[in-house]
Short mmCIF file of C-alpha atoms and ligand atoms in Angstrom, two decimals:
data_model
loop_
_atom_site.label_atom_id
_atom_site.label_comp_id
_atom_site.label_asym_id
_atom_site.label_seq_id
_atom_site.Cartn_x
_atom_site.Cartn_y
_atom_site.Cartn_z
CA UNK O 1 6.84 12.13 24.46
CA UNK O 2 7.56 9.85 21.51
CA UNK O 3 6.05 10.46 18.09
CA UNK O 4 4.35 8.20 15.58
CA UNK O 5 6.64 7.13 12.86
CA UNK O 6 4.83 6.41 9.81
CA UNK O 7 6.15 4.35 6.72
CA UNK O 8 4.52 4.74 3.46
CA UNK O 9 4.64 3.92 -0.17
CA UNK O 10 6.33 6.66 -2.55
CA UNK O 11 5.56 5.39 -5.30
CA UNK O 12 2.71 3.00 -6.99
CA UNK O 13 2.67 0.10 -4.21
CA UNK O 14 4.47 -2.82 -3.42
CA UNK O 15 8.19 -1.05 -2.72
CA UNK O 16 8.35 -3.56 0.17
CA UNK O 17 6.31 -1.27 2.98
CA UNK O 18 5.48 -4.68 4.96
CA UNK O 19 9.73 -5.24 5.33
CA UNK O 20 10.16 -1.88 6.62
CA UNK O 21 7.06 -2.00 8.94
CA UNK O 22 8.36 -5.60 10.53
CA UNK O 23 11.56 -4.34 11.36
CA UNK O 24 10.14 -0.88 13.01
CA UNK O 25 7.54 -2.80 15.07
CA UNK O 26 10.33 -5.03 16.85
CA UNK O 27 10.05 -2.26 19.50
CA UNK O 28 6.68 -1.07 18.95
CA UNK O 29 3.71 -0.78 21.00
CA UNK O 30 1.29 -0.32 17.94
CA UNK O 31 1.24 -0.15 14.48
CA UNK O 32 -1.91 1.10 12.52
CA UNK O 33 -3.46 0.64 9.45
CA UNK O 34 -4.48 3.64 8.42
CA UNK O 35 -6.19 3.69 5.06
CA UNK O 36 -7.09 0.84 2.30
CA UNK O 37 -8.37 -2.57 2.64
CA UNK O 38 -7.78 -5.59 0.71
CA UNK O 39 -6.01 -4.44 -2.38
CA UNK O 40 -2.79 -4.29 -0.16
CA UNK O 41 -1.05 -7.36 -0.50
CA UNK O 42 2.26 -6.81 2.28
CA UNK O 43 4.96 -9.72 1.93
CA UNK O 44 7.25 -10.42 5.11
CA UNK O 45 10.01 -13.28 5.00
CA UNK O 46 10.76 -14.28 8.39
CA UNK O 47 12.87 -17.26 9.51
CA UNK O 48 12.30 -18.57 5.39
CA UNK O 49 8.07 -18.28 6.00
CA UNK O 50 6.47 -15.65 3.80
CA UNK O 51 3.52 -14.13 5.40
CA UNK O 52 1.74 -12.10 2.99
CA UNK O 53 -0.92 -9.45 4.51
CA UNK O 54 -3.95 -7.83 3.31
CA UNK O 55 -5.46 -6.16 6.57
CA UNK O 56 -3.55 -6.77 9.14
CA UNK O 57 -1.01 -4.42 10.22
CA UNK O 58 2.25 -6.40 9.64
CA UNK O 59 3.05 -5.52 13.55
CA UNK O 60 0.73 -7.99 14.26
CA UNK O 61 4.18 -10.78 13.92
CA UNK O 62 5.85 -9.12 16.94
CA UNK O 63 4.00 -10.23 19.87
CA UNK O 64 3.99 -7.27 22.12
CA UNK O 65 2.63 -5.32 19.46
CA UNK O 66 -0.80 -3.82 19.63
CA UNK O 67 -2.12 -4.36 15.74
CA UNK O 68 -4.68 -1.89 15.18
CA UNK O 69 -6.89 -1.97 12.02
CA UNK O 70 -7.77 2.01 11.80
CA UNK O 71 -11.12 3.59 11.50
CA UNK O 72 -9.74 4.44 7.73
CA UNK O 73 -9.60 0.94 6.63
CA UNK O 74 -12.24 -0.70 4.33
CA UNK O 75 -12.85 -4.27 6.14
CA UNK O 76 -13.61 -7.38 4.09
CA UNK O 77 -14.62 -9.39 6.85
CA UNK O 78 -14.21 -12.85 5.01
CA UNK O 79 -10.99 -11.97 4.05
CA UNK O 80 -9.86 -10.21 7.32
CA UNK O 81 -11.19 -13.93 9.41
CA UNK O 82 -9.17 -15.81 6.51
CA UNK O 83 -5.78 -13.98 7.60
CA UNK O 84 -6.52 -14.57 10.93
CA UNK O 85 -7.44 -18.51 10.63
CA UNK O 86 -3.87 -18.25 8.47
CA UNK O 87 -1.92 -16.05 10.97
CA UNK O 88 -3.40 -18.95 13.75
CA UNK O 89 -2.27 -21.65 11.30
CA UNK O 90 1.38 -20.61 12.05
CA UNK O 91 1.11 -20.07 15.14
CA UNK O 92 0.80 -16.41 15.43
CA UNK O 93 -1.92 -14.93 17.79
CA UNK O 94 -4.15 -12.88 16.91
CA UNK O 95 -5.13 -11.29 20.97
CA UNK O 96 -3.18 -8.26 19.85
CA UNK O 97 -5.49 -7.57 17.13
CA UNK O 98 -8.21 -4.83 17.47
CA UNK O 99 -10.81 -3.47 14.70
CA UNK O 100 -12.22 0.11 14.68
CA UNK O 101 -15.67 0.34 15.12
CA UNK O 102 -15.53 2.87 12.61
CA UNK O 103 -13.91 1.24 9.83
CA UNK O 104 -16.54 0.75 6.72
CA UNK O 105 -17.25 -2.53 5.61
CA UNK O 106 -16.95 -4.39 2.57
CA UNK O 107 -20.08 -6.34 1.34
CA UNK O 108 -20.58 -8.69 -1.81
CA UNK O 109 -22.41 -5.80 -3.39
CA UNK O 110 -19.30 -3.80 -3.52
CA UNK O 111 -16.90 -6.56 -4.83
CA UNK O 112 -19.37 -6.81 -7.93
CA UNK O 113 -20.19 -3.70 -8.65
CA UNK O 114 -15.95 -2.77 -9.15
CA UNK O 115 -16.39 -5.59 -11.46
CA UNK O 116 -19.15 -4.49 -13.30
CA UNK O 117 -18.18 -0.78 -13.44
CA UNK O 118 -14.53 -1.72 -14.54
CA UNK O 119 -15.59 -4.02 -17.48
CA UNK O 120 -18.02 -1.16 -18.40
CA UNK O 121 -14.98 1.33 -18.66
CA UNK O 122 -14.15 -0.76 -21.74
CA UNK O 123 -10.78 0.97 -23.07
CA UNK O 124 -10.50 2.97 -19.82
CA UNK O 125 -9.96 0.04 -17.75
CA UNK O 126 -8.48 1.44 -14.38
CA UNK O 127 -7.03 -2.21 -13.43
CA UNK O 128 -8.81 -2.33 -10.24
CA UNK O 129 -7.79 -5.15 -7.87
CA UNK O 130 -11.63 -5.75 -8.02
CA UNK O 131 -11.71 -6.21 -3.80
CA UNK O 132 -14.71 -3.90 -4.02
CA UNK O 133 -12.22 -1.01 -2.33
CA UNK O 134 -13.94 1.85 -4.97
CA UNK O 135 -17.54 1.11 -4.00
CA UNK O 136 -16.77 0.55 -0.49
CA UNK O 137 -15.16 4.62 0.13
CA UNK O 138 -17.98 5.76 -2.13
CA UNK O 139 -20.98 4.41 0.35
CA UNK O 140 -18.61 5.97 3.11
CA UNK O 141 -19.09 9.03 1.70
CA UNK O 142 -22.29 9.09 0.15
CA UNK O 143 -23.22 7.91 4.02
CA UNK O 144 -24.86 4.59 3.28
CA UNK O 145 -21.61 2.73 4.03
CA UNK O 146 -21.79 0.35 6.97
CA UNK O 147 -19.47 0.63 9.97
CA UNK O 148 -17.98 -2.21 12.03
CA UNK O 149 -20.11 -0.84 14.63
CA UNK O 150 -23.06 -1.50 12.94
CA UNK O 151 -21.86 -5.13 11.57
CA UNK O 152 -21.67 -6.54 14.74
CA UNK O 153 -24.95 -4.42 15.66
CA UNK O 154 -28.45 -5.35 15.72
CA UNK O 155 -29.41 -3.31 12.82
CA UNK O 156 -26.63 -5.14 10.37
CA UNK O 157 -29.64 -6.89 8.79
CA UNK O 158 -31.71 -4.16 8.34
CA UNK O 159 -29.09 -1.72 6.84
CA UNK O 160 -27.90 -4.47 4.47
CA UNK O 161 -31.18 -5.37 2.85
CA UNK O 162 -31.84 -1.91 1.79
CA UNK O 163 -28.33 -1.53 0.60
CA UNK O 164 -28.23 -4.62 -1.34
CA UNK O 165 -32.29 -3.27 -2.36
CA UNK O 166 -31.14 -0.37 -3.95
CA UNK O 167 -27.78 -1.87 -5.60
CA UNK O 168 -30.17 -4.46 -6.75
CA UNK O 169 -31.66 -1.35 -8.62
CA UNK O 170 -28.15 -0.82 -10.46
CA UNK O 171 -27.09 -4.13 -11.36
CA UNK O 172 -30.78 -4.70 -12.76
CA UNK O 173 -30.21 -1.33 -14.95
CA UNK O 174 -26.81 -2.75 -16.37
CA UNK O 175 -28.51 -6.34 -16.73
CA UNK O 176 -25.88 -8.26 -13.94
CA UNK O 177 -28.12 -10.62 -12.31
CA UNK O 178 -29.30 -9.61 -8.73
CA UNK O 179 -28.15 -10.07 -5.50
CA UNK O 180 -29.87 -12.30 -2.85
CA UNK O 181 -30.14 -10.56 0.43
CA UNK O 182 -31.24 -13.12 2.67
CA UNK O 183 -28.19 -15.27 2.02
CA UNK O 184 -25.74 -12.39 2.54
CA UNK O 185 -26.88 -11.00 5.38
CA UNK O 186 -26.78 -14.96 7.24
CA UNK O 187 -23.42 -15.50 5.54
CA UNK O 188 -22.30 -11.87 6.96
CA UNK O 189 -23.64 -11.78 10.04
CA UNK O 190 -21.40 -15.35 11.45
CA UNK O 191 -18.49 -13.28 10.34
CA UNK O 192 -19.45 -10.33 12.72
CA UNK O 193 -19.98 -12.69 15.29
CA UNK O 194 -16.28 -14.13 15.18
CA UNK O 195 -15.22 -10.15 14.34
CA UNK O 196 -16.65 -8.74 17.34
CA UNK O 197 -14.50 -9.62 20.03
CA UNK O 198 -11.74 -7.27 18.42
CA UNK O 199 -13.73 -4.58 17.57
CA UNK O 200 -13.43 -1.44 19.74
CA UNK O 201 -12.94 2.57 19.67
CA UNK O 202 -9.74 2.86 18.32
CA UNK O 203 -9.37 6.19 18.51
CA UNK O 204 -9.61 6.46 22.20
CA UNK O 205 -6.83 3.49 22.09
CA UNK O 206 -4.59 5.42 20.21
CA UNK O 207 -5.20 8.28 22.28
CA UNK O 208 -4.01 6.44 25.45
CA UNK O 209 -1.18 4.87 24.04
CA UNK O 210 -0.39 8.40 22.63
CA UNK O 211 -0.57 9.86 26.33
CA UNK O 212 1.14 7.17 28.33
CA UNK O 213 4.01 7.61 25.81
CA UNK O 214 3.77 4.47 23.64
CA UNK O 215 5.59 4.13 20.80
CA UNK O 216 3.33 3.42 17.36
CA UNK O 217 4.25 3.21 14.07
CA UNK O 218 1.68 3.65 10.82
CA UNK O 219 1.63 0.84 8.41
CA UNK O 220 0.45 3.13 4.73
CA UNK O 221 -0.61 0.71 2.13
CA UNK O 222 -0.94 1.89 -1.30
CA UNK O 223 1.35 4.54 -2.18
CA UNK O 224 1.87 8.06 -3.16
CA UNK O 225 1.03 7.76 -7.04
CA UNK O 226 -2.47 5.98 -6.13
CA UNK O 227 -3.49 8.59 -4.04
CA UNK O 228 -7.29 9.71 -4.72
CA UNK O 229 -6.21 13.74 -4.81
CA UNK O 230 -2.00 13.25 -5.06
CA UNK O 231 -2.05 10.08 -7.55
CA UNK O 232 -2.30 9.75 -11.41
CA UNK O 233 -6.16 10.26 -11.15
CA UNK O 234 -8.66 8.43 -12.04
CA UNK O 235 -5.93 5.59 -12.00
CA UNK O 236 -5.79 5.70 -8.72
CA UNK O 237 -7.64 4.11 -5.75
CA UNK O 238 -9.99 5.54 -4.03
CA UNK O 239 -8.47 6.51 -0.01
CA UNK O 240 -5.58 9.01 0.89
CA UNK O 241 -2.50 6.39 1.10
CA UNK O 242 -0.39 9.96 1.83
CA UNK O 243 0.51 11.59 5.05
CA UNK O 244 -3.15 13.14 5.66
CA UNK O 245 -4.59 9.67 5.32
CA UNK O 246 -2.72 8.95 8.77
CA UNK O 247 -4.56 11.40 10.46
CA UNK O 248 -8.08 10.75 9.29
CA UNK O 249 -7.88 6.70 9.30
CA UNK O 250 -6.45 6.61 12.73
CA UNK O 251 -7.19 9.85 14.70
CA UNK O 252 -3.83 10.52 15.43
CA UNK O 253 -3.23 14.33 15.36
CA UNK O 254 -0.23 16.13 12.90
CA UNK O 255 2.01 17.09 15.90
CA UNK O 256 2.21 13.33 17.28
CA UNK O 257 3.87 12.46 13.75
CA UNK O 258 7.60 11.92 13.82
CA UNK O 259 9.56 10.39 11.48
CA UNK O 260 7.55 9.75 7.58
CA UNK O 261 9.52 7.04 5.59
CA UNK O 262 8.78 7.07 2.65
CA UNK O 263 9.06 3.35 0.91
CA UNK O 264 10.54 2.99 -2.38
CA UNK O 265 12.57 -0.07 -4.25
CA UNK O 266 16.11 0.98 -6.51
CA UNK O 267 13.61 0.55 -9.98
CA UNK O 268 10.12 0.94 -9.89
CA UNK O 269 6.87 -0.95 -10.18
CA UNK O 270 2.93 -0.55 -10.90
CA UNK O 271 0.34 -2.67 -10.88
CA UNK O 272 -3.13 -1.25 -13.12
CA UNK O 273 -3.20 1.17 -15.83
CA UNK O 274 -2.17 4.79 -16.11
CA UNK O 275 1.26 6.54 -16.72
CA UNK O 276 3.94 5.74 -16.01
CA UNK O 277 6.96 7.60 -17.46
CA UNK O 278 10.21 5.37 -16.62
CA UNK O 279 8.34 1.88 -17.75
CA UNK O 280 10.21 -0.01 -19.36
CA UNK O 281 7.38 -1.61 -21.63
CA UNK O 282 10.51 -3.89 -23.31
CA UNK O 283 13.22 -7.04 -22.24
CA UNK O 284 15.09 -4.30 -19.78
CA UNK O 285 11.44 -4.18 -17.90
CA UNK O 286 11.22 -8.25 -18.14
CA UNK O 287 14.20 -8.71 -16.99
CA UNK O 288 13.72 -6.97 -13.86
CA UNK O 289 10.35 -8.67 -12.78
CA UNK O 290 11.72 -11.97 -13.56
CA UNK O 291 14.89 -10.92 -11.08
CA UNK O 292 12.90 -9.34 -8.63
CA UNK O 293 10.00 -11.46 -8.56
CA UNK O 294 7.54 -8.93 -9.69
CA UNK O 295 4.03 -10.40 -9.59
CA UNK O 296 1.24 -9.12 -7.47
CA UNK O 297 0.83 -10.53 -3.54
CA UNK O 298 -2.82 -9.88 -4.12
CA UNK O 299 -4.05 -10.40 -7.70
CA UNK O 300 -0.60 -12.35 -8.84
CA UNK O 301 -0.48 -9.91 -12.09
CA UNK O 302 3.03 -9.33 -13.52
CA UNK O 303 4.16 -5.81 -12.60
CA UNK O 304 4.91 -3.03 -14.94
CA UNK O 305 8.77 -2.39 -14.14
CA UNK O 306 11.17 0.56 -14.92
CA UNK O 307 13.56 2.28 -13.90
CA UNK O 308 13.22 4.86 -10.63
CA UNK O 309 11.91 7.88 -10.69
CA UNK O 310 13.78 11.02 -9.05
CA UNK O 311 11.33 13.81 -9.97
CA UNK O 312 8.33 11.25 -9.05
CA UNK O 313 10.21 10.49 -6.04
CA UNK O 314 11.16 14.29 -4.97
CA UNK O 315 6.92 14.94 -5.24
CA UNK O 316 6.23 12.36 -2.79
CA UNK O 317 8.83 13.74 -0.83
CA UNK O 318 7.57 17.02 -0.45
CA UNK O 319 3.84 15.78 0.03
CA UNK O 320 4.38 13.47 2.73
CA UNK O 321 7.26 15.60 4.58
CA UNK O 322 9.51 12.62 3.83
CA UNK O 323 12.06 12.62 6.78
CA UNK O 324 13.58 8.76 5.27
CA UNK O 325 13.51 6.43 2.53
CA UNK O 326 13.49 3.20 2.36
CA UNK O 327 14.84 1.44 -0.15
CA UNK O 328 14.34 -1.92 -0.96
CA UNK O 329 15.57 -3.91 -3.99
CA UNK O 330 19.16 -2.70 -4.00
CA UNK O 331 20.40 -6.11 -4.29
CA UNK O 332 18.20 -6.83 -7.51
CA UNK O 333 19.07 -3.84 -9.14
CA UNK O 334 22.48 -4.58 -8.60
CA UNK O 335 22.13 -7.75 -10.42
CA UNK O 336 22.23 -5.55 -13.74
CA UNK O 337 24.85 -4.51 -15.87
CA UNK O 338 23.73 -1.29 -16.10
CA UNK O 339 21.19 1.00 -14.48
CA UNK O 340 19.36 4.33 -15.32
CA UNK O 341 18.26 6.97 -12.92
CA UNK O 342 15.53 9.21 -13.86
CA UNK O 343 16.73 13.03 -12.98
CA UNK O 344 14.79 15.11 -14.78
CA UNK O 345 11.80 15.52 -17.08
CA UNK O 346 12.24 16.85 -20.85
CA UNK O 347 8.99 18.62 -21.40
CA UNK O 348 8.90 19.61 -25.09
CA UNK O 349 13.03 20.64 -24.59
CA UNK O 350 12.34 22.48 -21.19
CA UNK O 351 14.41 19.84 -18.53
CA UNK O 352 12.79 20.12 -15.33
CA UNK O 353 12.24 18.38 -11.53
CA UNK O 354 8.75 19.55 -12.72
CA UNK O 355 5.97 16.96 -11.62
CA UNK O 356 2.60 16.94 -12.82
CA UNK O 357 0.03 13.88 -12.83
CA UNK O 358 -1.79 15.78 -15.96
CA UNK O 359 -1.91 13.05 -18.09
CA UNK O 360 -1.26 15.64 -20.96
CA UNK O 361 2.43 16.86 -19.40
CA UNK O 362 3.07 13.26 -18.82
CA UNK O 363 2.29 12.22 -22.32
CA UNK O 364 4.59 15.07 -23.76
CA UNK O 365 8.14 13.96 -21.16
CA UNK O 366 10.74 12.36 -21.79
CA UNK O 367 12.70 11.03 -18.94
CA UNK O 368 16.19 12.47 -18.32
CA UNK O 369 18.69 9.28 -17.23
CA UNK O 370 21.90 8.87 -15.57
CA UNK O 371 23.60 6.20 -16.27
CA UNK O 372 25.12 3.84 -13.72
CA UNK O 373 27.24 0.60 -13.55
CA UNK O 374 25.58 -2.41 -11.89
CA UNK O 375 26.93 -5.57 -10.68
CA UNK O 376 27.07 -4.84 -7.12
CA UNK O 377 27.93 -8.70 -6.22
CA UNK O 378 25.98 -10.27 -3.51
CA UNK O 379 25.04 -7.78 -1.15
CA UNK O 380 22.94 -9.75 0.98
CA UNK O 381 24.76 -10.00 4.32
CA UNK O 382 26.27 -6.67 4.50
CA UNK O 383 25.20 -4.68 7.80
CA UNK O 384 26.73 -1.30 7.36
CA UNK O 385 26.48 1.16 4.39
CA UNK O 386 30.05 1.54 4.33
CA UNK O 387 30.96 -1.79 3.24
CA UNK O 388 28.52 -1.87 0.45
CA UNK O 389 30.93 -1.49 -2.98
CA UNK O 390 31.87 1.43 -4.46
CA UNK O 391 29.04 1.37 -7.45
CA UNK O 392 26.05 1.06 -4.69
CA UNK O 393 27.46 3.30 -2.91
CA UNK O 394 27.51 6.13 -6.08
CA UNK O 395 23.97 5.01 -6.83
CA UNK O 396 22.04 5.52 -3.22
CA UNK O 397 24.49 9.11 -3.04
CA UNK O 398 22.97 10.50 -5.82
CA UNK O 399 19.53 9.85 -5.09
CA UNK O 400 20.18 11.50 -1.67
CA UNK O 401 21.40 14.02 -3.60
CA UNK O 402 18.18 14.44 -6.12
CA UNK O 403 15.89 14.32 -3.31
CA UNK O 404 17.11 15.92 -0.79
CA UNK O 405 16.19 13.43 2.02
CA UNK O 406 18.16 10.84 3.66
CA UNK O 407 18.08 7.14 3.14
CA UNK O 408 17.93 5.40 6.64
CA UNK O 409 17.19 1.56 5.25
CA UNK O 410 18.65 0.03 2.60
CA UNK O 411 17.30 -3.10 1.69
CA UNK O 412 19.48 -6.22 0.29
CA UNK O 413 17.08 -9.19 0.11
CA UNK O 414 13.17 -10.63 0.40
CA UNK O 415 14.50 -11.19 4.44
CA UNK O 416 13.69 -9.72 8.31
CA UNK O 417 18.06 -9.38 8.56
CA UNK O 418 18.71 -8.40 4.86
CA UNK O 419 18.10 -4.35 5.22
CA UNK O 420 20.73 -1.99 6.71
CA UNK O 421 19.88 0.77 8.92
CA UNK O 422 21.43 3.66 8.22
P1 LIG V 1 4.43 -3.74 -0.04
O1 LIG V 1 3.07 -3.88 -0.61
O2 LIG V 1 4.97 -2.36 -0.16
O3 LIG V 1 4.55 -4.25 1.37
O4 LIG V 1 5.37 -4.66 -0.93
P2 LIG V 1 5.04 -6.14 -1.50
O5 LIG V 1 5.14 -7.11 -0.37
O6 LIG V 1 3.80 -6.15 -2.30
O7 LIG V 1 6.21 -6.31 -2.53
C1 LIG V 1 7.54 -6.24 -2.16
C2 LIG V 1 8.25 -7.56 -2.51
O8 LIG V 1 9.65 -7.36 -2.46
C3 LIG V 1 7.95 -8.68 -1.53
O9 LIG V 1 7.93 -9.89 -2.24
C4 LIG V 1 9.14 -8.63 -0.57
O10 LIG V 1 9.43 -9.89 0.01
C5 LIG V 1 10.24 -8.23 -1.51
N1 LIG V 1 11.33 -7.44 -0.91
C6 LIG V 1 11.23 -6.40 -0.05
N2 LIG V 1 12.44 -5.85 0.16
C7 LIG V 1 13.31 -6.51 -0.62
C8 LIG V 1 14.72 -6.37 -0.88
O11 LIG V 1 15.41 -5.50 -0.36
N3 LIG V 1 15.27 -7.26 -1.77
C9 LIG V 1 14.54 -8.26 -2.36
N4 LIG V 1 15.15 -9.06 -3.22
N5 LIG V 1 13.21 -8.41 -2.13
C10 LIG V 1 12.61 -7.54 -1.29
P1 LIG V 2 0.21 -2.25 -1.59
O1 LIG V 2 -0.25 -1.79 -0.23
C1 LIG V 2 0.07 -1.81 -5.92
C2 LIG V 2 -3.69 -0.32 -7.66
C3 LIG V 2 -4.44 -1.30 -8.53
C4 LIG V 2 -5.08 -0.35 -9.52
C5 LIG V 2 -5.43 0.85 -8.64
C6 LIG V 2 -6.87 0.87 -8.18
O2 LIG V 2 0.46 -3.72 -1.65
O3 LIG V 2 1.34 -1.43 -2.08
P2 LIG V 2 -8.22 -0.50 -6.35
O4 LIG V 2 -8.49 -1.97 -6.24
O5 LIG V 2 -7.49 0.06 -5.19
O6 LIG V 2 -9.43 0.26 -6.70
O7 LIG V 2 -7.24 -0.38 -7.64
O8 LIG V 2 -4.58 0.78 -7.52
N1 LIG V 2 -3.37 -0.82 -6.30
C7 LIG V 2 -2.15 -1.24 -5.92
N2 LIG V 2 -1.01 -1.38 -6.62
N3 LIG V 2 0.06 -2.08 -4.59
C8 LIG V 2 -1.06 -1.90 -3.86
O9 LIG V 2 -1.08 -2.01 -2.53
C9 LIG V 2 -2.26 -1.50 -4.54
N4 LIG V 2 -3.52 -1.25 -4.14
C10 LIG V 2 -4.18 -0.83 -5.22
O10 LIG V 2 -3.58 -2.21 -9.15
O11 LIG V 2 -4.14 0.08 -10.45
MG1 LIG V 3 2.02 -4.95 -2.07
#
């Protein structure tokens, strides 16, 4: 029987999941998303067209592959019916699509109250995406979240008003103005009626394909780092982006799981607040957004950018049960003179592969670098590891090395073909 391979973030988002995900679904029955909604923002180059995707699995571009949205997702629906009006736009069908029934949904109530909450936080500003994601996983699991099931249901109406009621309650208290009910739940309920036709139990479609043998990848969005119990807490958001998150948001048991790859570029990246020990807050940091185009595919902010991470990246390792990674960015690394490898944490003179997201240990580390020479020359058409030059090469060994786990793609430019397989 073949197992679910699942590809992941390792870090704080954006390492270039979507590339990864593309290239594993070329033979793929399914690919899930399994946790998340619309903060993801997953940018695939193909043929010179970016597609950039918030809720679709990025499977959904291979046409014999089954895109399921998992029962872990949190479902705009506007936004979900404007990626699919954009996938038809190019040309890409959307029959391959289906929705769990169980997936919560996003309503206007939850989009403003992230707002509200987050400009309340004053100085502790977590630097939500403000896509209502925080809200939406608290209903879930205070239980007055709304299902898909019950969006396209005949009691959408009914739930909704006294949702939007007693949030009318809140927003009163903190003196937002209040929401109109009436005009949400019309506005809402056209999108459930285009939604419907690809919503269906999910779990009993993974299920089958898991029994007849189909192969399915997991899309994670997210990462490591911004996981609710693993992640930098409270800067985090609020699902399980890690390896548990696959079976929960998709139903797919921990024996079907096969390979985890875990996602990361050759420097690092965050979007949002919280630490972040390897930032480099200065022109070395500029420098590398400018070169690798560092601004957010969902809320266009300029990413925080530093250096990578070995003891961050040996963590996420051992969480996920890394048995890959992924990395992206090696040709804009290599565009540097010189590059710096985190491999080790100086905690108040004690050097360590210790990793804590205490905000105290953090604040008292120093990173530990290695220093390595840059310039790798274009790299961009190279197929096989072995021809990349001698100062890539030294660079991906000795992350191998740190972290114990073996890179299988290396990734040498934004397209589909620029990423060898190890
Ligand atoms: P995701 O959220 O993890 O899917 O990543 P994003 O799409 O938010 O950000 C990754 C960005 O890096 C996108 O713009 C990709 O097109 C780009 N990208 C991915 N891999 C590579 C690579 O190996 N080299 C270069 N230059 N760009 C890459
Ligand atoms: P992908 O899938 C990078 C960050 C936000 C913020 C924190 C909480 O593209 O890698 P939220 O809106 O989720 O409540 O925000 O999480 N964040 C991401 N950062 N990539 C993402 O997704 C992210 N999704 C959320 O910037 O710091
Ligand atoms: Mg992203």
């Amino acid at each position: 029987m073949s197992k679910v391979n699942v590809v992941l973030g390792g870090f704080y988002g954006d390492e270039g999941k979507g590339k990864i995900i593309d290239y594993l679904s070329g033979d793929a029955d399914m690919s899930i998303r399994y946790s998340g909604g619309n903060n993801a923002g997953h940018t695939i180059t193909v043929d010179g067209v970016k597609y950039a995707f918030h809720l679709i699995p990025s499977g959904i571009l291979n046409k014999q592959t089954k895109a399921v949205i998992g029962n872990g997702v949190v479902i705009d629906p506007k936004v979900l019916l404007e990626e699919i009006d954009n996938l038809h736009a190019h040309g890409v069908s959307t029959d391959n699509l289906y929705i769990s029934s169980k997936a919560h949904i996003i309503l206007p109530y939850h989009v403003e109250l992230d707002k509200m909450l987050e400009e309340n936080r004053g100085e502790n500003k977590i630097g939500t995406t403000a896509r209502g994601i925080g809200p939406a996983y608290c209903d879930k699991y205070e239980r007055s979240g709304i299902r898909v099931e019950d969006f396209i249901g005949p009691n959408f109406a009914k739930l909704a008003k006294t949702n939007i009621e007693n949030k009318n309650v809140i927003f009163e208290a903190f003196g937002h103005s209040k929401l109109d009910a009436e005009s949400i739940i019309e506005e809402y309920s056209a999108y459930a009626k285009r939604l419907e036709p690809y919503v269906t139990d999910t779990i009993n479609l993974v299920h089958k394909a898991l029994d007849t043998g189909e192969k399915i990848i997991c899309e994670g969005a997210q990462a490591t780092l911004l996981d609710i119990d693993f992640g930098t807490y409270p800067f985090v958001t609020s699902s399980s982006p890690t390896i548990g998150g696959v079976c929960t948001g998709s139903g797919i048991g921990p024996k079907d799981i096969g390979e985890v790859y875990g996602v990361i570029k050759a420097y690092s990246s965050r979007v949002g607040k919280g630490p972040y020990l390897t930032e480099e807050d200065n022109e070395v940091g500029d420098t590398i957004r400018e070169l690798g185009h560092e601004y957010g595919t969902t809320t266009k902010r300029p990413r925080r950018c530093g250096w990578l991470d070995l003891v961050a990246l040996k963590y996420a390792a051992r969480l996920n049960s890394m048995t890959g990674i992924a990395i992206n960015h090696v040709d804009t690394i290599g565009k540097l003179d010189k590059i710096k490898l985190c491999v080790g944490y100086n905690h108040k003179g004690n050097v360590s592969m210790d990793f804590s997201t205490n905000p105290d240990y953090i604040k008292d580390c120093t990173p530990v670098y290695e220093e390595f020479e840059g310039n790798f020359g274009d790299i961009s058409n190279i197929t096989n590891r072995d021809d990349l030059p001698e100062k890539a090469k030294k660079y991906l060994n000795r992350i191998e090395e740190v972290v114990g786990v073996p890179i299988k793609f290396i990734g040498t430019g934004a397209g589909r073909e620029n990423m060898i397989i190890c």
